[in-house]
XYZ file of C-alpha atoms in Angstrom:
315
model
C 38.217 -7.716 25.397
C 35.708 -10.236 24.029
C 36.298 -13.488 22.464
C 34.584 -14.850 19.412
C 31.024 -15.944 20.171
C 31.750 -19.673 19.832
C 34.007 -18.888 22.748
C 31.064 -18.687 24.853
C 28.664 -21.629 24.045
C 30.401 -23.976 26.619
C 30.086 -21.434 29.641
C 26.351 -20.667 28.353
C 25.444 -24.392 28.818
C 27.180 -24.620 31.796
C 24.804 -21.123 32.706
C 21.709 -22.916 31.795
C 22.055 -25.694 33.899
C 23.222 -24.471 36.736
C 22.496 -21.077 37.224
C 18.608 -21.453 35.210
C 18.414 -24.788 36.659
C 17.369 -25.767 33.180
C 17.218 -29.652 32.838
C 20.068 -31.893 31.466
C 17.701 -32.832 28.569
C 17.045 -29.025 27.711
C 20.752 -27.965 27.766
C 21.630 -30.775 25.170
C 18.917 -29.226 23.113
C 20.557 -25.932 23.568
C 23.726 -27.197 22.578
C 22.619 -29.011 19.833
C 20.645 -26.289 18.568
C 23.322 -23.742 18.857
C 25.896 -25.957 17.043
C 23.405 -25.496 13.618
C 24.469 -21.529 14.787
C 28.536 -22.177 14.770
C 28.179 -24.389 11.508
C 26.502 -21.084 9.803
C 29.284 -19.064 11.483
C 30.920 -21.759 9.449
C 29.668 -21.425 6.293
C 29.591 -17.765 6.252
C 33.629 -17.214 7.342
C 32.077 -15.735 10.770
C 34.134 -18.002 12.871
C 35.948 -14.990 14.448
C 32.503 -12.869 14.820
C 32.426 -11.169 17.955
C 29.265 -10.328 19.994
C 29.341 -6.814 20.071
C 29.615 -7.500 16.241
C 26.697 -9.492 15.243
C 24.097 -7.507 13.470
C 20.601 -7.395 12.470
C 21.669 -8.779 9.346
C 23.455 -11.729 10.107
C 20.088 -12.747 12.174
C 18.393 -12.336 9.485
C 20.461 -14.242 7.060
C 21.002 -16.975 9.705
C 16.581 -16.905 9.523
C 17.138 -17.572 6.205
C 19.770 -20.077 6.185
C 17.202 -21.910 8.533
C 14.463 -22.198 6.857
C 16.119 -23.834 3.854
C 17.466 -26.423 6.083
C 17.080 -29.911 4.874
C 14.652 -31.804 7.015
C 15.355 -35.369 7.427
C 12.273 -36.593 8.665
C 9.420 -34.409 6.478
C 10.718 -35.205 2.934
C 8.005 -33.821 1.266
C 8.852 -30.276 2.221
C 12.632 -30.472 2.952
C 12.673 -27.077 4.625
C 12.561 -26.620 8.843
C 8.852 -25.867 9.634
C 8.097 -22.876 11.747
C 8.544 -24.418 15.348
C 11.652 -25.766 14.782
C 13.106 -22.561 13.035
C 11.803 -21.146 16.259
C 13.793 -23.694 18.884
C 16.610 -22.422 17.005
C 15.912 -18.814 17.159
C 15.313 -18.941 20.891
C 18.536 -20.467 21.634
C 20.080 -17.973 20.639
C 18.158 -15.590 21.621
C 19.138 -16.965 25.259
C 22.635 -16.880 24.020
C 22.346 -13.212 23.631
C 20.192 -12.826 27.422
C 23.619 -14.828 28.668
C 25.370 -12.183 26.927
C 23.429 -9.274 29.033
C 23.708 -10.731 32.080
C 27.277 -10.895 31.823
C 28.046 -7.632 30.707
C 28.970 -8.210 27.381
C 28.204 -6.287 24.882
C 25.802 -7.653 21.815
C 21.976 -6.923 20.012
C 19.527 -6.842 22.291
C 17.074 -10.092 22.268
C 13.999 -8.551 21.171
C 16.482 -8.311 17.850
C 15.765 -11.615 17.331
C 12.050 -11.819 16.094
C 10.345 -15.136 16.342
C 8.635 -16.709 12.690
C 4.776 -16.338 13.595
C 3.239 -19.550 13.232
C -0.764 -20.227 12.760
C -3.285 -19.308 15.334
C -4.966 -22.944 15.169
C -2.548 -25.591 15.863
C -3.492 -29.035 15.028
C -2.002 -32.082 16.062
C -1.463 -35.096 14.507
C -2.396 -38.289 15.503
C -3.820 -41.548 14.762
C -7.297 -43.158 15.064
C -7.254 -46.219 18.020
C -7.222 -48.693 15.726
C -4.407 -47.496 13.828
C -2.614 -47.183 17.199
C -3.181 -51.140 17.795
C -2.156 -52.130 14.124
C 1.351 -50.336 15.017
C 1.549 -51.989 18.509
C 1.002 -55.526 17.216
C 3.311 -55.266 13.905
C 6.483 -56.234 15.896
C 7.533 -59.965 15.722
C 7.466 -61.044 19.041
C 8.869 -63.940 18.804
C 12.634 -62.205 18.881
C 14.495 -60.565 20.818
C 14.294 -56.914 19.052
C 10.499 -57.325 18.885
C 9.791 -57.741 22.353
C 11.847 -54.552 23.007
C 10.224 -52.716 20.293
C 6.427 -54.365 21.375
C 7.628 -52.895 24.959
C 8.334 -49.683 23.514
C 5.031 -48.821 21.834
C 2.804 -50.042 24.427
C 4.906 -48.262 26.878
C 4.493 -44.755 24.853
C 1.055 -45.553 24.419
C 0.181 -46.630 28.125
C 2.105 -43.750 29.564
C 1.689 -40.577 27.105
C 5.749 -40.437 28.010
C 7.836 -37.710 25.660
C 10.393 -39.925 24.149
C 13.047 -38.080 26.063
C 11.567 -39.087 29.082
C 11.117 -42.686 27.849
C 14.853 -43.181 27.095
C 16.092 -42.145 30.504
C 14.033 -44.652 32.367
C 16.467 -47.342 33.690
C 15.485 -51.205 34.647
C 15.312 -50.683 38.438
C 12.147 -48.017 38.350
C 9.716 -51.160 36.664
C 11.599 -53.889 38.599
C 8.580 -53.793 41.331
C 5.647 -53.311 38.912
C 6.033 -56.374 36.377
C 4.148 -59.133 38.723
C 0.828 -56.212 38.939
C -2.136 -55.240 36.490
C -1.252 -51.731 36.909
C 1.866 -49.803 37.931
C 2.436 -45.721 38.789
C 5.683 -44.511 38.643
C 6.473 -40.877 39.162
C 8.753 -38.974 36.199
C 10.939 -35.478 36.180
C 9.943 -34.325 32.270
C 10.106 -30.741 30.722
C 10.887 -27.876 31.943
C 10.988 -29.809 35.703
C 7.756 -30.863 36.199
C 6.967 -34.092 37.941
C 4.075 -36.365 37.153
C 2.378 -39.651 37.526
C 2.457 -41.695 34.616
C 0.298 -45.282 34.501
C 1.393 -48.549 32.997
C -1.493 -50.660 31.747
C -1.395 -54.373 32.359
C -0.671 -54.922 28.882
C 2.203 -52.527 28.886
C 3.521 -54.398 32.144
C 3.302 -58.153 29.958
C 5.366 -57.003 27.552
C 7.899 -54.870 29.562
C 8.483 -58.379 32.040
C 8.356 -60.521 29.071
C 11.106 -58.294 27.137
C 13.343 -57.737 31.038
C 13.095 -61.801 31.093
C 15.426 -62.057 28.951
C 17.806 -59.428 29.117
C 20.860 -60.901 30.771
C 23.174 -57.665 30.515
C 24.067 -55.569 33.236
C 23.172 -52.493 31.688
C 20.749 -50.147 33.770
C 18.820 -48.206 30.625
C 15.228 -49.846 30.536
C 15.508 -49.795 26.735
C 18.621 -50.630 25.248
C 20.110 -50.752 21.258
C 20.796 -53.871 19.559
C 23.782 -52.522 17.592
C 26.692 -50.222 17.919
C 29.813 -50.436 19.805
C 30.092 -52.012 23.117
C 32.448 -49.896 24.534
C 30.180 -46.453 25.109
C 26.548 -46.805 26.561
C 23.628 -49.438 25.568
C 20.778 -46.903 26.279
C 18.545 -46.503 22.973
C 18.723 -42.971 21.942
C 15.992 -40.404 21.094
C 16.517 -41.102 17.336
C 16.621 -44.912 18.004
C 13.037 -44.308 19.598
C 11.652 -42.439 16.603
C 13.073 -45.174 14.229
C 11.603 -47.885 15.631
C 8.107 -45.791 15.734
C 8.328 -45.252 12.265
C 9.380 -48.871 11.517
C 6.659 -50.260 12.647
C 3.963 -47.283 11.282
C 5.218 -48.794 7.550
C 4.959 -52.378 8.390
C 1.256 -51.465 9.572
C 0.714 -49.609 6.650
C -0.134 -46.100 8.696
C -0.292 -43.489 5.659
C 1.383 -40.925 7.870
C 4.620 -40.740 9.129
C 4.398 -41.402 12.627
C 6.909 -40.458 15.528
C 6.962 -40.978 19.116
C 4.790 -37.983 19.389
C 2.392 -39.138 17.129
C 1.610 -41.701 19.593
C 1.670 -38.905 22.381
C -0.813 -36.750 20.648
C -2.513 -40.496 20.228
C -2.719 -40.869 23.802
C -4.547 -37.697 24.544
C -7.241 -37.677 21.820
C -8.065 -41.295 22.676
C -8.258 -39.678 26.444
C -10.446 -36.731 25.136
C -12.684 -38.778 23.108
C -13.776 -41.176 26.012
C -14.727 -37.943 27.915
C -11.475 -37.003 29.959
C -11.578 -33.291 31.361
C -8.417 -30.906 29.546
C -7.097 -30.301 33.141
C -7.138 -34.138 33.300
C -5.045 -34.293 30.510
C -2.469 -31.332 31.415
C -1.883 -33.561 34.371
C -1.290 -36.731 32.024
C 1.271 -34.934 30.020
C 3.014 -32.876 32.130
C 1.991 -29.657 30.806
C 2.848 -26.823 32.653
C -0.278 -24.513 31.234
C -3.399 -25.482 30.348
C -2.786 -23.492 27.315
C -0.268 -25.955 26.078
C -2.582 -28.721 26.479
C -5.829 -26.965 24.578
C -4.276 -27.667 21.012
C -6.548 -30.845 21.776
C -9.603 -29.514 22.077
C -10.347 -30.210 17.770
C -11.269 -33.393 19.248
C -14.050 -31.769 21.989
C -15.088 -29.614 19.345
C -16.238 -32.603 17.026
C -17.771 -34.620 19.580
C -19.945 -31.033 20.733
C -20.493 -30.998 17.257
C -22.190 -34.228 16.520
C -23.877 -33.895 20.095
C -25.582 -30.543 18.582
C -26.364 -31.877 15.803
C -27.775 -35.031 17.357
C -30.127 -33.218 20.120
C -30.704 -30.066 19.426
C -33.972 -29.720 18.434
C -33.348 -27.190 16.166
C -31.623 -29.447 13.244
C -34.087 -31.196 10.931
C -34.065 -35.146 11.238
């Protein structure tokens, strides 16, 4: 006898993290992305769906549910864009693989088609000096600016995902803030470990801004409001606020996140001459395919070299 699919979702996480070994930062997403699922369940009356019950059609209505979504951060087109329709999709296409591997009857994954997205990818990121006008728009002379001045020369020093930048916790830099340059070894997606530098600039700010912190909290980056009682640690969306913040004040005409400075990181990498595999390592890409959305950036610079040297373009 099977129980309504919500039933499952708890047991499923617990699945993913420790029979897949998944990482704590991956199940959340899991869970987070299959809650949009039970709210449709919602919606639709489907509380009491079963799995053996779900068809074709409710996939496809959930699709479309999906990609009407309101999205909070790209205004001008309020629906989910294809990638994050398809974070959605795949957690629950795992859902269903849980479902298989535990006997219980439901659609088969390859049900649940992914949205094809376009071949060429582009990323979006800012020119260096763009970078810098976002870096030095905090006021420095409080409080919140040195943490939010530590912040965006740490994202921009390291290359970090912001997940990875809101774990870190005060005792990992306690060693590095007296040196020019600091290594510190990270656990990011999907498991992988990597090196990640700290430029001497990114060190100045992260001792001036840990001078003056006189809690006992252990998060490296903390908020400034909410209520005392639960944890101080900024939050992913706490991260991403303060990116965007700061990307107005400068007067950026994009809307900049975390990752913007990420994608940032590499281009500015790529355009002094730094190798892809170079680059996979920096980011903690597991495939080099992964990391080769970059390579708009290599293709201009061939570009102007051709066009430069060859000796077949007229001067």
């Amino acid at each position: 006898m099977t129980k309504p699919i919500p039933h499952y979702i708890s047991d499923f996480l617990d699945y993913c993290e420790v029979v897949k070994g998944l990482t704590p930062i991956t199940t959340r997403n899991y869970a987070r992305f299959l809650n949009k699922f039970t709210r449709w369940l919602t919606d639709h009356h489907l509380l009491d769906l079963h799995p053996e019950n779900l068809t074709e059609d409710h996939i496809h209505k959930y699709r479309m549910w999906l990609s009407r979504l309101p999205n909070a951060v790209r205004h001008a087109n309020p629906g989910l864009d294809v990638s994050s329709q398809t974070r959605y999709l795949i957690a629950l296409r795992n859902l269903l693989a849980f479902f298989h591997e535990r006997n219980i009857p439901c659609l088969p994954t390859e049900k649940i088609k992914l949205p094809k997205e376009r071949r060429e990818r582009r990323v979006k990121f800012l020119e260096f000096q763009d970078v810098e006008k976002i870096i030095a728009a905090p006021d420095t002379k409080t409080f919140p600016g040195m943490r939010d001045r530590a912040i965006l020369e740490t994202l921009f020093s390291t290359g970090m995902r912001v997940a990875e930048l809101v774990s870190l916790d005060k005792k990992q830099l306690m060693g590095a803030l007296n040196k020019t340059d600091f290594e510190l070894a990270i656990t990011g997606k999907g498991g992988v470990t990597r090196v990640v530098f700290f430029s001497e600039r990114a060190l100045y700010w992260l001792k001036k801004y840990l001078d003056v912190r006189k809690d006992e909290e252990e998060s490296l980056f903390i908020r400034l409001k909410g209520p005392a009682s639960s944890s101080l640690r900024l939050t992913v969306r706490g991260i991403e606020l303060v990116v965007q913040k700061y990307a107005k004040i400068a007067g950026i005409p994009i809307l900049a996140t975390p990752h913007t400075l990420r994608h940032s990181f590499a281009t500015d990498l790529l355009s002094q001459g730094v190798d892809l595999r170079s680059i996979q390592e920096f980011l903690g890409h597991k495939n080099i395919q992964a990391t080769q959305i970059y390579t708009h950036v290599t293709n201009k610079k061939l570009r102007e070299i051709h066009r430069k040297f060859h000796g077949g373009n007229n001067e």
